[in-house]
Amino acid sequence: MSPFVVTLAIEDDAQTRFDAERRRLFPRTQVGAHVTLFHAVPGEVDVVPALRSAADRPRFEVRVSEVMGLGRGVAYRLESAELGRVHAELRQVWSWHLTPQDAQGFRPHVTVQNKVAPELARRTMAELSAEFAPYAVGAVGLDLWRYEGGPWSHVERWSFG
């Protein structure tokens, strides 16, 4: 069974802005901009109870704190103590099912460029950093996706608050 991807759902205007930037900088992308909490939860795991529980909290803000380089891409670093708590709660519940990538430290970000030459990534980072000022976006829920080798298929959203 295909694995699940779990992402943070953000307010629509922020999602639209990140999606547009990702399409401009990474045109061959197969999925929209996203904040991945878990990359590959085994598809056999019943994830619904944990996601329902984790979403049982008020909406909160996430700070878009800086432009960060990924070597062959660029992302926006995100900061939020509440998001860290959501991730830790889910990681504890699913600990024995997680891949090494998902079990390691959580560094939330939105990738807007990926799989490009390092020089292009450096130029993009300089361009985005020149006009960047930190700002906040609203976190509105948790999304569950099925990874099927290319584009993801949306399974369900659990809204905060």
XYZ file of N, CA and C in Angstrom:
483
model
N 0.849 -1.183 0.000
C 0.000 0.000 0.000
C 0.893 1.245 0.000
N 0.536 2.239 -0.788
C 1.321 3.471 -0.896
C 1.381 4.198 0.440
N 2.525 4.832 0.734
C 2.650 5.552 2.007
C 1.829 6.839 2.029
N 1.624 7.322 3.250
C 0.949 8.597 3.471
C 1.979 9.700 3.646
N 1.607 10.905 3.230
C 2.349 12.128 3.508
C 1.429 12.987 4.365
N 1.979 13.567 5.433
C 1.199 14.444 6.305
C 1.780 15.847 6.200
N 0.919 16.820 5.904
C 1.368 18.202 5.754
C 0.535 19.136 6.619
N 1.103 20.305 6.867
C 0.387 21.375 7.552
C -0.409 22.152 6.518
N -1.680 22.379 6.786
C -2.501 23.232 5.921
C -2.378 24.668 6.422
N -2.117 25.589 5.492
C -1.994 26.999 5.852
C -3.112 27.785 5.180
N -3.308 29.019 5.641
C -4.392 29.851 5.112
C -4.247 30.017 3.596
N -5.389 30.189 2.939
C -5.446 30.173 1.479
C -4.544 31.197 0.806
N -4.505 32.446 1.302
C -3.696 33.456 0.611
C -2.213 33.121 0.678
N -1.746 32.581 1.791
C -0.340 32.168 1.906
C -0.068 30.973 0.997
N -0.992 30.022 0.954
C -0.826 28.854 0.080
C -0.730 29.283 -1.378
N -1.596 30.205 -1.771
C -1.588 30.708 -3.146
C -0.261 31.382 -3.473
N 0.246 32.187 -2.548
C 1.518 32.886 -2.756
C 2.670 31.890 -2.906
N 2.753 30.900 -2.002
C 3.823 29.896 -2.079
C 3.698 29.049 -3.352
N 2.468 28.683 -3.722
C 2.269 27.893 -4.946
C 2.759 28.652 -6.173
N 2.433 29.944 -6.264
C 2.854 30.746 -7.415
C 4.376 30.835 -7.478
N 4.999 31.036 -6.338
C 6.458 31.124 -6.322
C 7.085 29.785 -6.703
N 6.522 28.697 -6.219
C 7.050 27.367 -6.548
C 6.902 27.084 -8.047
N 5.762 27.435 -8.634
C 5.576 27.226 -10.080
C 6.578 28.054 -10.889
N 6.855 29.263 -10.427
C 7.798 30.140 -11.139
C 9.225 29.614 -11.047
N 9.614 29.132 -9.870
C 11.002 28.742 -9.628
C 11.276 27.258 -9.852
N 10.234 26.445 -9.870
C 10.382 24.991 -9.987
C 9.249 24.481 -10.879
N 9.257 24.890 -12.175
C 8.098 24.640 -13.039
C 7.768 23.167 -13.264
N 8.714 22.266 -13.087
C 8.389 20.855 -13.332
C 7.861 20.148 -12.082
N 7.519 20.916 -11.078
C 6.996 20.341 -9.843
C 5.736 19.509 -10.101
N 5.566 18.451 -9.313
C 4.377 17.597 -9.434
C 3.370 17.849 -8.317
N 3.810 18.550 -7.267
C 2.911 18.871 -6.155
C 3.059 20.349 -5.828
N 2.037 20.916 -5.228
C 2.087 22.317 -4.843
C 3.019 22.533 -3.663
N 3.188 23.787 -3.302
C 3.992 24.130 -2.128
C 3.355 23.488 -0.902
N 4.190 23.044 0.023
C 3.665 22.322 1.181
C 4.652 22.376 2.338
N 4.127 22.148 3.531
C 4.924 22.043 4.757
C 4.800 20.592 5.206
N 5.817 19.794 4.915
C 5.759 18.370 5.238
C 6.067 18.142 6.705
N 5.164 17.440 7.375
C 5.423 16.991 8.742
C 6.011 15.588 8.725
N 5.461 14.725 7.865
C 5.953 13.354 7.714
C 5.914 12.992 6.238
N 7.032 12.446 5.740
C 7.196 12.159 4.323
C 6.647 10.798 3.900
N 6.639 9.816 4.802
C 6.292 8.449 4.385
C 5.809 7.611 5.561
N 4.602 7.878 6.030
C 3.999 7.028 7.059
C 3.436 5.811 6.327
N 3.778 4.593 6.761
C 3.299 3.409 6.041
C 1.783 3.439 5.832
N 1.363 3.086 4.627
C -0.041 3.150 4.263
C -0.940 2.205 5.028
N -0.344 1.228 5.703
C -1.136 0.269 6.477
C -1.493 0.806 7.861
N -0.841 1.878 8.286
C -1.066 2.429 9.623
C -2.389 3.200 9.644
N -3.185 2.994 10.684
C -4.425 3.760 10.859
C -4.047 5.118 11.450
N -3.908 6.110 10.590
C -3.431 7.426 11.006
C -4.545 8.344 11.492
N -5.776 7.994 11.216
C -6.899 8.890 11.489
C -7.012 9.286 12.959
N -6.978 8.359 13.920
C -7.130 8.784 15.319
C -6.069 9.796 15.760
N -4.826 9.587 15.370
C -3.756 10.504 15.776
C -3.924 11.870 15.126
N -4.305 11.902 13.861
C -4.497 13.185 13.181
C -5.696 13.934 13.744
N -6.757 13.215 14.026
C -7.938 13.844 14.626
C -7.568 14.463 15.973
N -6.813 13.727 16.780
C -6.394 14.227 18.093
C -5.463 15.433 17.959
N -4.487 15.348 17.054
C -3.523 16.439 16.876
C -4.188 17.714 16.361
N -5.269 17.573 15.619
C -5.965 18.745 15.077
C -6.921 19.374 16.084
N -7.090 18.743 17.219
C -8.010 19.256 18.242
C -7.314 20.346 19.056
N -7.122 21.483 18.424
C -6.460 22.644 19.031
C -6.875 23.872 18.246
N -6.734 25.047 18.820
C -7.063 26.267 18.068
C -6.084 26.480 16.909
N -6.531 27.239 15.934
C -5.607 27.660 14.877
C -4.457 28.429 15.515
N -3.315 28.451 14.845
C -2.160 29.163 15.377
C -1.366 29.773 14.230
N -0.431 30.633 14.587
C 0.403 31.273 13.570
C 1.748 30.579 13.464
N 2.273 30.619 12.257
C 3.603 30.113 11.952
C 4.388 31.283 11.375
N 5.584 31.496 11.880
C 6.424 32.604 11.405
C 7.291 32.125 10.237
N 7.195 32.823 9.127
C 8.090 32.598 7.996
C 9.310 33.457 8.305
N 10.383 32.812 8.764
C 11.464 33.554 9.415
C 12.637 33.921 8.523
N 12.896 33.142 7.475
C 14.044 33.466 6.619
C 14.026 32.615 5.361
N 14.792 33.062 4.379
C 15.042 32.284 3.173
C 16.234 31.392 3.482
N 16.128 30.115 3.143
C 17.223 29.190 3.438
C 17.621 28.414 2.188
N 18.911 28.174 2.061
C 19.423 27.391 0.948
C 19.334 25.905 1.241
N 19.086 25.143 0.187
C 19.019 23.688 0.300
C 20.106 23.017 -0.533
N 21.093 23.782 -0.950
C 22.125 23.225 -1.819
C 21.693 23.298 -3.274
N 20.695 22.503 -3.627
C 20.169 22.486 -4.991
C 18.750 23.052 -5.038
N 18.446 23.941 -4.093
C 17.128 24.561 -4.048
C 17.057 25.622 -2.973
N 15.857 26.167 -2.795
C 15.627 27.255 -1.845
C 14.286 27.015 -1.157
N 14.227 27.386 0.117
C 12.994 27.226 0.892
C 12.846 28.400 1.843
N 11.673 28.488 2.446
C 11.428 29.437 3.528
C 11.376 28.652 4.831
N 12.188 29.054 5.785
C 12.186 28.416 7.103
C 10.964 28.888 7.884
N 10.341 27.961 8.592
C 9.173 28.261 9.410
C 9.498 28.022 10.877
N 8.904 28.839 11.739
C 9.100 28.690 13.182
C 7.752 28.766 13.878
N 7.517 27.814 14.777
C 6.294 27.815 15.571
C 6.422 26.764 16.659
N 6.343 27.207 17.906
C 6.382 26.248 19.011
C 5.196 25.300 18.931
N 4.033 25.808 18.554
C 2.840 24.948 18.469
C 2.990 23.904 17.370
N 3.560 24.284 16.243
C 3.801 23.314 15.177
C 4.772 22.240 15.656
N 5.782 22.645 16.410
C 6.707 21.667 16.987
C 5.996 20.687 17.902
N 5.026 21.185 18.665
C 4.256 20.295 19.554
C 3.389 19.321 18.752
N 2.770 19.805 17.686
C 1.960 18.927 16.831
C 2.837 17.805 16.277
N 3.993 18.182 15.748
C 4.897 17.193 15.166
C 5.361 16.186 16.214
N 5.745 16.671 17.390
C 6.230 15.777 18.449
C 5.146 14.799 18.897
N 3.919 15.281 18.983
C 2.795 14.417 19.376
C 2.607 13.281 18.371
N 2.608 13.618 17.097
C 2.437 12.599 16.063
C 3.647 11.675 15.982
N 4.834 12.228 16.118
C 6.050 11.404 16.075
C 6.043 10.375 17.197
N 5.569 10.765 18.363
C 5.512 9.826 19.481
C 4.532 8.685 19.186
N 3.369 9.012 18.653
C 2.356 7.991 18.355
C 2.843 7.023 17.275
N 3.523 7.546 16.267
C 3.934 6.725 15.124
C 5.395 6.293 15.180
N 6.071 6.453 16.285
C 7.529 6.293 16.358
C 8.036 4.990 15.744
N 7.377 3.890 15.973
C 7.884 2.608 15.474
C 7.611 2.412 13.983
N 6.854 3.315 13.359
C 6.532 3.207 11.933
C 7.350 4.162 11.068
N 8.107 5.058 11.674
C 8.714 6.146 10.906
C 9.996 5.736 10.201
N 10.198 6.311 9.029
C 11.454 6.151 8.304
C 12.528 6.972 9.015
N 13.801 6.699 8.756
C 14.857 7.529 9.359
C 14.676 9.021 9.056
N 14.230 9.364 7.851
C 14.010 10.771 7.499
C 12.956 11.397 8.405
N 11.874 10.674 8.660
C 10.797 11.222 9.483
C 11.098 11.166 10.973
N 12.006 10.297 11.380
C 12.343 10.171 12.802
C 13.374 11.208 13.239
N 14.066 11.823 12.293
C 15.097 12.808 12.654
C 14.462 14.126 13.081
N 15.297 15.089 13.398
C 14.805 16.387 13.853
C 13.871 17.042 12.849
N 12.935 17.815 13.358
C 11.929 18.485 12.536
C 12.391 19.901 12.232
N 12.532 20.218 10.948
C 12.944 21.541 10.498
C 11.920 22.029 9.467
N 10.816 22.597 9.944
C 9.737 22.951 9.015
C 10.143 24.038 8.023
N 9.713 23.841 6.785
C 10.018 24.792 5.722
C 9.067 24.563 4.551
N 9.042 25.538 3.656
C 8.306 25.433 2.395
C 9.334 25.540 1.280
N 9.514 24.476 0.526
C 10.455 24.476 -0.591
C 9.790 25.133 -1.795
N 10.464 26.151 -2.349
C 9.932 26.817 -3.540
C 10.790 26.556 -4.773
N 11.976 25.982 -4.559
C 12.826 25.604 -5.686
C 13.605 24.367 -5.270
N 13.732 23.405 -6.189
C 14.419 22.162 -5.856
C 14.989 21.548 -7.129
N 16.027 20.737 -6.951
C 16.605 19.960 -8.058
C 17.117 20.846 -9.183
N 17.791 21.945 -8.799
C 18.417 22.830 -9.784
C 19.920 22.859 -9.517
N 20.668 23.439 -10.429
C 22.110 23.580 -10.240
C 22.379 24.469 -9.029
N 23.418 24.156 -8.253
C 23.717 24.953 -7.057
C 23.869 26.449 -7.341
N 24.449 26.805 -8.477
C 24.620 28.231 -8.801
C 23.264 28.920 -8.980
N 22.332 28.259 -9.643
C 20.991 28.827 -9.800
C 20.314 28.958 -8.437
N 20.481 27.972 -7.587
C 19.899 28.043 -6.238
C 20.483 29.224 -5.463
N 21.786 29.456 -5.586
C 22.412 30.597 -4.890
C 21.861 31.927 -5.409
N 21.682 32.025 -6.722
C 21.120 33.263 -7.292
C 19.679 33.472 -6.824
N 18.908 32.407 -6.810
C 17.522 32.506 -6.341
C 17.483 32.921 -4.880
N 18.351 32.333 -4.077
C 18.380 32.680 -2.655
C 18.724 34.160 -2.471
N 19.690 34.654 -3.235
C 20.054 36.070 -3.144
C 18.879 36.956 -3.564
N 18.190 36.569 -4.630
C 17.035 37.340 -5.115
C 15.928 37.389 -4.059
N 15.576 36.238 -3.504
C 14.487 36.193 -2.526
C 14.882 36.860 -1.211
N 16.129 36.714 -0.821
C 16.597 37.300 0.444
C 16.637 38.819 0.395
N 16.906 39.384 -0.785
C 17.045 40.836 -0.920
C 15.780 41.579 -0.506
N 14.633 40.989 -0.735
C 13.371 41.665 -0.436
C 12.609 41.016 0.707
N 13.220 40.060 1.379
C 12.491 39.295 2.393
C 12.412 40.028 3.729
N 11.242 39.982 4.328
C 11.023 40.417 5.710
C 10.156 39.342 6.361
N 10.490 38.913 7.572
C 9.694 37.868 8.233
C 8.220 38.260 8.342
N 7.365 37.262 8.294
C 5.927 37.490 8.419
C 5.269 36.229 8.967
N 4.016 36.353 9.341
C 3.275 35.222 9.910
C 2.197 34.752 8.944
N 1.952 33.440 8.968
C 0.839 32.849 8.229
C 0.030 31.999 9.203
N -1.222 31.844 8.918
C -2.087 31.049 9.777
C -2.027 29.575 9.431
N -1.883 28.749 10.460
C -1.975 27.295 10.306
C -3.432 26.918 10.532
N -4.028 26.196 9.578
C -5.465 25.933 9.651
C -5.824 24.464 9.829
N -4.852 23.560 9.685
C -5.185 22.150 9.858
C -4.078 21.224 9.410
N -4.425 19.957 9.325
C -3.505 18.908 8.891
C -4.104 18.213 7.672
N -3.279 18.012 6.655
C -3.722 17.319 5.446
C -3.040 15.966 5.345
N -3.796 14.979 4.911
C -3.281 13.637 4.663
C -3.333 13.385 3.163
N -2.206 12.922 2.634
C -2.060 12.660 1.211
C -1.597 11.221 1.026
N -1.890 10.663 -0.132
C -1.371 9.351 -0.508
C -0.303 9.595 -1.570
N 0.918 9.072 -1.309
C 2.005 9.203 -2.281
C 1.891 8.053 -3.269
N 1.783 8.384 -4.535
C 1.584 7.363 -5.560
C 2.648 7.442 -6.646
N 3.871 7.809 -6.261
C 4.980 7.815 -7.196
C 5.144 9.086 -8.009
N 4.241 9.992 -7.926
C 4.297 11.256 -8.662
C 3.464 12.253 -7.898
N 2.418 12.776 -8.540
C 1.519 13.667 -7.797
C 0.889 12.935 -6.615
N 0.579 13.694 -5.587
C -0.076 13.119 -4.408
C -1.582 13.209 -4.598
N -2.310 12.295 -3.965
C -3.769 12.420 -3.960
C -4.221 12.768 -2.545
N -5.070 13.778 -2.460
C -5.540 14.249 -1.161
C -6.541 13.255 -0.591
N -6.347 12.897 0.686
C -7.227 11.943 1.351
C -8.230 12.673 2.234
N -7.710 13.537 3.120
C -8.609 14.218 4.053
C -7.878 15.372 4.730
N -8.666 16.344 5.219
C -8.141 17.450 6.026
C -8.836 17.436 7.380
N -8.025 17.662 8.417
C -8.540 17.869 9.770
C -8.232 19.311 10.131
N -9.273 20.117 10.327
C -9.102 21.545 10.595
C -8.870 21.802 12.071
N -8.030 22.794 12.363
C -7.823 23.243 13.736
C -9.026 24.076 14.166
N -9.238 24.103 15.477
C -10.225 24.981 16.091
C -11.621 24.725 15.666
